[in-house]
Short mmCIF file of C-alpha atoms and ligand atoms in Angstrom, two decimals:
data_model
loop_
_atom_site.label_atom_id
_atom_site.label_comp_id
_atom_site.label_asym_id
_atom_site.label_seq_id
_atom_site.Cartn_x
_atom_site.Cartn_y
_atom_site.Cartn_z
CA MET A 23 90.52 127.71 99.36
CA GLY A 24 89.48 129.57 102.54
CA GLY A 25 91.72 131.56 104.88
CA ALA A 26 95.30 130.51 105.40
CA PRO A 27 95.53 128.16 108.37
CA PRO A 28 97.90 129.26 111.13
CA PRO A 29 101.41 127.93 110.70
CA PRO A 30 102.01 124.78 112.74
CA PRO A 31 104.95 124.57 115.14
CA ASP A 32 108.19 123.68 113.42
CA PRO A 33 107.98 120.01 112.64
CA PRO A 34 110.89 117.82 113.57
CA GLY A 35 112.69 117.01 110.40
CA PRO A 36 115.91 116.65 108.59
CA PRO A 37 118.14 119.66 108.29
CA GLY A 38 118.61 121.32 104.96
CA PRO A 39 115.75 122.88 103.10
CA HIS A 40 112.87 123.46 105.48
CA PRO A 41 109.77 121.43 104.79
CA ARG A 42 106.98 123.47 103.29
CA LEU A 43 104.18 122.83 105.75
CA PRO A 44 101.27 123.07 105.60
CA SER A 45 101.57 122.13 101.95
CA PRO A 46 99.70 124.35 99.49
CA LEU A 47 96.05 123.66 98.71
CA GLN A 48 95.07 124.69 95.18
CA ARG A 49 91.54 124.99 93.88
CA VAL A 50 91.26 123.93 90.23
CA GLU A 51 88.46 124.61 87.78
CA ASP A 52 87.61 121.45 85.91
CA ASP A 53 84.31 120.93 84.16
CA ARG A 54 84.29 117.19 84.81
CA PHE A 55 83.76 118.15 88.46
CA GLY A 56 82.19 121.58 88.15
CA ARG A 57 79.19 120.36 86.15
CA HIS A 58 78.33 118.07 89.07
CA GLY A 59 78.72 120.86 91.60
CA VAL A 60 81.94 119.35 92.95
CA GLU A 61 84.80 121.66 93.99
CA LEU A 62 88.14 120.00 93.27
CA SER A 63 91.31 121.01 95.09
CA LEU A 64 94.83 119.63 94.94
CA LYS A 65 96.74 119.16 98.18
CA ARG A 66 100.30 119.70 97.02
CA ASP A 67 102.25 117.34 99.27
CA ASP A 68 104.60 116.90 96.33
CA LEU A 69 105.96 120.37 97.23
CA ILE A 70 106.80 119.59 100.87
CA HIS A 71 110.46 118.78 100.42
CA PRO A 72 112.64 118.35 97.34
CA ASP A 73 114.28 115.13 98.58
CA LEU A 74 111.48 113.67 100.70
CA PRO A 75 108.42 114.62 98.71
CA GLY A 76 104.85 113.87 99.43
CA ASN A 77 103.60 111.39 101.90
CA LYS A 78 107.14 110.02 102.27
CA TYR A 79 108.10 113.08 104.29
CA ARG A 80 105.06 112.74 106.53
CA LYS A 81 105.59 108.98 106.96
CA LEU A 82 109.29 109.21 107.77
CA VAL A 83 109.44 112.22 110.02
CA LEU A 84 108.40 110.61 113.34
CA ASN A 85 110.40 107.48 112.53
CA LEU A 86 113.51 109.57 111.99
CA ARG A 87 112.98 111.32 115.26
CA SER A 88 112.41 108.00 117.03
CA ALA A 89 115.58 106.54 115.49
CA ALA A 90 117.57 109.53 116.71
CA ASP A 91 115.97 109.50 120.17
CA THR A 92 116.86 105.85 120.62
CA GLY A 93 120.46 106.35 119.53
CA HIS A 94 120.37 104.43 116.25
CA ASP A 95 122.93 105.30 113.60
CA THR A 96 121.57 103.03 110.85
CA LEU A 97 118.18 102.80 109.15
CA LEU A 98 117.19 99.57 107.42
CA THR A 99 114.16 99.33 105.21
CA PHE A 100 112.62 97.46 102.28
CA GLY A 101 111.36 98.14 98.81
CA GLY A 102 111.03 97.16 95.19
CA ALA A 103 113.43 98.32 92.50
CA TYR A 104 111.48 101.57 91.90
CA SER A 105 110.43 102.28 95.47
CA ASN A 106 109.88 105.96 96.29
CA HIS A 107 110.15 104.98 99.95
CA LEU A 108 113.67 103.59 99.46
CA ARG A 109 114.72 106.80 97.72
CA ALA A 110 113.25 108.96 100.45
CA THR A 111 114.91 106.90 103.19
CA ALA A 112 118.28 107.11 101.43
CA ALA A 113 117.91 110.90 101.13
CA ALA A 114 116.89 111.21 104.79
CA GLY A 115 119.98 109.23 105.79
CA ARG A 116 122.20 111.56 103.81
CA LEU A 117 120.56 114.67 105.30
CA LEU A 118 120.72 113.36 108.87
CA GLY A 119 124.08 111.64 108.68
CA LEU A 120 122.63 108.18 109.27
CA ALA A 121 123.77 105.03 107.48
CA THR A 122 121.03 103.40 105.40
CA VAL A 123 120.53 99.86 104.17
CA GLY A 124 117.91 99.03 101.55
CA VAL A 125 116.69 95.45 101.26
CA VAL A 126 115.56 95.22 97.64
CA ARG A 127 113.14 92.67 96.20
CA GLY A 128 114.70 90.60 93.39
CA ASP A 129 118.04 88.81 93.68
CA GLU A 130 118.28 88.81 89.87
CA LEU A 131 119.10 92.53 90.15
CA ALA A 132 122.33 91.89 92.05
CA GLY A 133 125.44 92.62 90.01
CA ARG A 134 123.48 94.34 87.23
CA PRO A 135 123.64 98.05 86.47
CA LEU A 136 121.33 99.92 88.83
CA ASN A 137 118.17 101.50 87.49
CA PRO A 138 117.96 105.30 87.99
CA SER A 139 115.94 104.95 91.19
CA LEU A 140 118.37 102.54 92.85
CA ALA A 141 121.30 104.56 91.51
CA ARG A 142 119.94 107.58 93.38
CA CYS A 143 119.68 105.47 96.56
CA ALA A 144 123.29 104.35 96.14
CA ALA A 145 124.46 107.91 95.42
CA ASP A 146 122.85 108.96 98.72
CA GLY A 147 124.95 106.33 100.46
CA MET A 148 122.38 103.56 100.80
CA ARG A 149 123.84 100.08 100.91
CA LEU A 150 121.67 97.81 98.75
CA HIS A 151 121.03 94.21 99.70
CA PHE A 152 119.15 92.17 97.10
CA VAL A 153 117.02 89.25 98.21
CA ASP A 154 114.93 86.68 96.36
CA ARG A 155 111.19 87.08 96.25
CA SER A 156 110.31 84.42 98.81
CA THR A 157 112.71 85.90 101.36
CA TYR A 158 111.27 89.32 100.58
CA ARG A 159 107.73 88.08 101.17
CA GLU A 160 108.74 86.79 104.62
CA LYS A 161 110.80 89.80 105.60
CA ALA A 162 108.57 90.67 108.55
CA GLU A 163 108.87 87.17 110.08
CA PRO A 164 111.15 87.46 113.12
CA ALA A 165 113.53 84.69 111.95
CA THR A 166 113.84 86.12 108.43
CA LEU A 167 114.35 89.63 109.72
CA ALA A 168 116.98 88.46 112.22
CA ALA A 169 118.82 86.68 109.41
CA LEU A 170 118.68 89.80 107.23
CA LEU A 171 120.03 91.97 110.02
CA ARG A 172 122.85 89.48 110.54
CA GLU A 173 123.68 89.20 106.83
CA THR A 174 123.79 92.96 106.39
CA GLY A 175 125.88 93.36 109.52
CA CYS A 176 123.45 95.77 111.15
CA ARG A 177 121.92 94.05 114.12
CA ASP A 178 121.29 97.44 115.73
CA ALA A 179 119.56 99.09 112.82
CA TYR A 180 116.29 100.97 113.23
CA VAL A 181 113.96 98.92 111.03
CA ILE A 182 111.26 100.67 109.00
CA PRO A 183 108.78 98.39 107.21
CA GLU A 184 108.10 98.32 103.48
CA GLY A 185 106.58 101.56 102.25
CA GLY A 186 107.39 103.07 105.65
CA SER A 187 103.97 102.11 106.97
CA ASN A 188 104.04 101.63 110.72
CA PRO A 189 102.11 103.36 113.51
CA LEU A 190 104.58 106.27 113.66
CA ALA A 191 104.09 106.79 109.92
CA VAL A 192 100.32 106.82 110.37
CA ARG A 193 100.69 109.33 113.20
CA GLY A 194 102.87 111.48 110.96
CA CYS A 195 100.15 111.46 108.30
CA THR A 196 97.48 112.66 110.72
CA ALA A 197 98.96 116.13 110.18
CA LEU A 198 97.66 115.91 106.62
CA GLY A 199 94.14 115.42 107.95
CA GLU A 200 94.57 118.38 110.28
CA GLU A 201 95.73 120.62 107.44
CA LEU A 202 92.65 119.65 105.41
CA ARG A 203 90.16 119.88 108.25
CA GLU A 204 88.38 123.12 107.42
CA HIS A 205 88.77 122.87 103.69
CA THR A 206 87.56 119.44 102.67
CA ASP A 207 84.59 117.11 102.83
CA VAL A 208 86.17 114.17 100.98
CA ALA A 209 89.94 113.63 100.90
CA ALA A 210 91.17 111.15 98.30
CA VAL A 211 94.56 109.48 98.13
CA ALA A 212 96.25 106.82 96.02
CA CYS A 213 97.22 103.80 98.12
CA GLY A 214 100.24 101.54 98.04
CA THR A 215 100.57 100.07 101.52
CA GLY A 216 97.69 102.23 102.75
CA GLY A 217 99.62 103.95 105.54
CA THR A 218 98.56 107.40 104.42
CA LEU A 219 94.88 106.51 104.17
CA ALA A 220 95.08 104.72 107.54
CA ALA A 221 95.66 108.13 109.13
CA GLY A 222 91.98 108.46 108.32
CA LEU A 223 92.60 111.96 107.03
CA GLY A 224 90.51 113.26 109.89
CA PRO A 225 87.57 111.88 111.86
CA ASP A 226 84.97 114.36 110.67
CA ARG A 227 85.21 113.87 106.94
CA ARG A 228 85.28 111.04 104.46
CA ALA A 229 88.46 109.56 103.05
CA LEU A 230 88.63 107.67 99.80
CA GLY A 231 91.51 105.40 98.86
CA VAL A 232 92.40 104.30 95.34
CA PRO A 233 94.69 101.24 95.46
CA VAL A 234 97.24 101.16 92.64
CA LEU A 235 98.04 97.48 93.21
CA LYS A 236 95.86 94.57 92.34
CA GLY A 237 95.29 92.62 95.51
CA GLY A 238 92.21 92.92 97.61
CA PHE A 239 93.82 92.64 101.04
CA LEU A 240 94.52 96.31 101.45
CA GLY A 241 91.35 97.02 103.41
CA GLU A 242 92.39 94.47 106.04
CA ASP A 243 95.93 95.86 106.15
CA ILE A 244 94.63 99.38 106.71
CA ALA A 245 92.26 98.27 109.47
CA ALA A 246 95.14 96.38 111.14
CA LEU A 247 97.39 99.43 110.90
CA GLN A 248 94.67 101.58 112.43
CA ARG A 249 94.22 99.07 115.25
CA ARG A 250 97.95 99.19 116.00
CA THR A 251 98.00 102.99 115.85
CA PHE A 252 94.71 104.08 117.38
CA GLY A 253 93.47 100.93 119.17
CA GLU A 254 90.61 100.44 116.71
CA PRO A 255 89.80 100.99 113.03
CA THR A 256 87.89 104.10 112.05
CA ALA A 257 84.82 103.90 109.85
CA ASN A 258 85.22 107.03 107.75
CA TRP A 259 87.21 105.62 104.83
CA ARG A 260 86.55 103.38 101.90
CA LEU A 261 88.49 101.96 98.99
CA ASP A 262 87.53 101.92 95.34
CA GLU A 263 89.44 98.99 93.87
CA ARG A 264 88.56 99.56 90.20
CA PHE A 265 91.46 101.78 89.23
CA HIS A 266 94.69 99.79 89.47
CA TRP A 267 94.91 99.35 85.66
CA GLY A 268 96.26 95.81 85.98
CA GLY A 269 98.64 96.37 88.86
CA TYR A 270 101.54 98.34 90.25
CA ALA A 271 103.47 100.35 87.64
CA ARG A 272 101.01 99.33 84.90
CA THR A 273 100.37 102.49 82.95
CA PRO A 274 98.37 101.77 79.78
CA PRO A 275 98.35 104.44 77.05
CA GLU A 276 94.85 105.60 78.03
CA LEU A 277 96.07 106.42 81.53
CA LEU A 278 99.14 108.24 80.22
CA ALA A 279 96.95 110.21 77.81
CA PHE A 280 94.70 111.15 80.72
CA ALA A 281 97.69 112.37 82.75
CA GLU A 282 99.00 114.44 79.85
CA ASP A 283 95.58 115.95 79.27
CA PHE A 284 95.31 116.80 82.99
CA GLU A 285 98.64 118.61 82.75
CA HIS A 286 97.43 120.51 79.67
CA ARG A 287 94.31 121.60 81.49
CA HIS A 288 95.91 122.55 84.81
CA GLY A 289 99.68 122.69 84.40
CA ASP A 290 99.79 126.44 83.70
CA ALA A 291 97.70 127.35 86.73
CA THR A 292 99.24 124.89 89.16
CA GLY A 293 102.67 123.85 87.88
CA LEU A 294 101.59 120.26 88.42
CA SER A 295 103.30 117.47 86.58
CA VAL A 296 101.32 114.32 87.21
CA GLU A 297 103.22 111.42 88.80
CA ARG A 298 102.16 108.41 86.72
CA LEU A 299 102.15 105.39 89.07
CA TYR A 300 99.93 106.74 91.84
CA VAL A 301 98.68 110.25 91.23
CA ALA A 302 97.47 109.64 87.65
CA LYS A 303 95.39 106.68 88.83
CA LEU A 304 93.91 108.77 91.63
CA LEU A 305 92.96 111.70 89.41
CA TYR A 306 91.51 109.38 86.78
CA ALA A 307 89.44 107.61 89.43
CA LEU A 308 88.09 110.90 90.72
CA THR A 309 86.96 112.06 87.27
CA VAL A 310 85.11 108.75 86.77
CA LEU A 311 83.54 108.90 90.21
CA SER A 312 82.47 112.49 89.66
CA GLU A 313 80.83 111.60 86.35
CA GLU A 314 79.12 108.66 88.11
CA GLY A 315 77.58 111.11 90.56
CA ALA A 316 79.47 109.67 93.54
CA PHE A 317 79.90 113.10 95.13
CA ARG A 318 76.95 115.20 96.25
CA PRO A 319 76.68 118.68 94.72
CA GLY A 320 78.54 121.10 96.97
CA THR A 321 81.17 118.52 97.95
CA ARG A 322 84.63 119.94 98.50
CA LEU A 323 86.82 117.18 97.14
CA THR A 324 90.58 117.17 97.69
CA ALA A 325 93.02 115.02 95.74
CA VAL A 326 96.19 114.50 97.75
CA ILE A 327 99.15 114.84 95.39
CA THR A 328 101.40 112.33 97.14
CA GLY A 329 104.46 112.56 94.94
CA THR A 330 106.36 114.08 92.08
CA ARG A 331 107.10 112.84 88.65
CA GLU A 332 110.64 111.57 88.25
CA PRO A 333 112.48 112.56 85.07
CA SER A 334 113.01 108.83 84.39
CA GLU A 335 109.31 108.00 84.42
C1 PLP B 30 104.42 105.78 98.46
C2 PLP B 30 103.48 106.53 97.64
C3 PLP B 30 102.09 106.37 97.80
C4 PLP B 30 101.47 105.33 98.68
O1 PLP B 30 101.46 105.61 100.05
P1 PLP B 30 100.97 104.50 101.07
O2 PLP B 30 101.00 105.17 102.38
O3 PLP B 30 101.97 103.36 100.99
O4 PLP B 30 99.63 104.02 100.68
C5 PLP B 30 101.25 107.18 97.03
N1 PLP B 30 101.75 108.05 96.14
C6 PLP B 30 103.08 108.21 95.94
C7 PLP B 30 103.55 109.17 94.91
C8 PLP B 30 103.98 107.45 96.67
O5 PLP B 30 105.30 107.60 96.47
#
């Protein structure tokens, strides 16, 4: 684990419980890594903040500051019916006293009872606006976005893209790379929109992304996000696209059994409960890669624990 890094300056953030930064880094003993000479650590971003856990805190923090600096009183963002980003944005709005509007994919959901994730958003004061899938797909087109802002009556909202991934989010995630700098050779993260991986997790080490969606365009999206943030893409990351298990929120029994087993092995020492949609796929991928000999002996490998398990999962 190495010496404790010096505490960073107080990050800008919502009031209420202080964010726990840098997040803890826990070394775990696991034979699937140890027998290949690989040192596995868990970067516990899930412990950063009870309401804005994981990479959602890092991705939102500079956007929230920018919204406040530019005098906005409403945040508008996008997500699917189980989006962690929507939940985090709703919680941030409550903590900061900002109105929030969530544009939700799927007009068939309108008028139905809310699932637990959307119910939490609503309880935090988020106004939910359901749109059909083709509108949702085109939400970033200027005409579609203008229409959405008009329909929701918030022309002046601060707009955060789906998954929160914009250049300010990427900049927010560079702090993760800085926290890992002296402790890690390879940092690995599960990817949705790829905003967290786009931070590069530091120029002087390798970053590995495990997409949890079936798609194939993520590499281009990440390069584009890096271009918008840093002026050019960095070359220190790669994706392994083999571990989506059929797509977003697909969690076959074998994956769930793996997650449970991981908790049995390491839960007592770490208190970790494995989030199933992203973190389980990441940890599974790393055990396979380790057994394949993908990491040189002596590699310090860090799995970024990007979120917490919800009771409803
Ligand atoms: C949102 C989320 C991710 C994906 O982050 P991206 O920056 O969109 O790639 C990973 N893990 C968890 C738990 C998340 O909630």
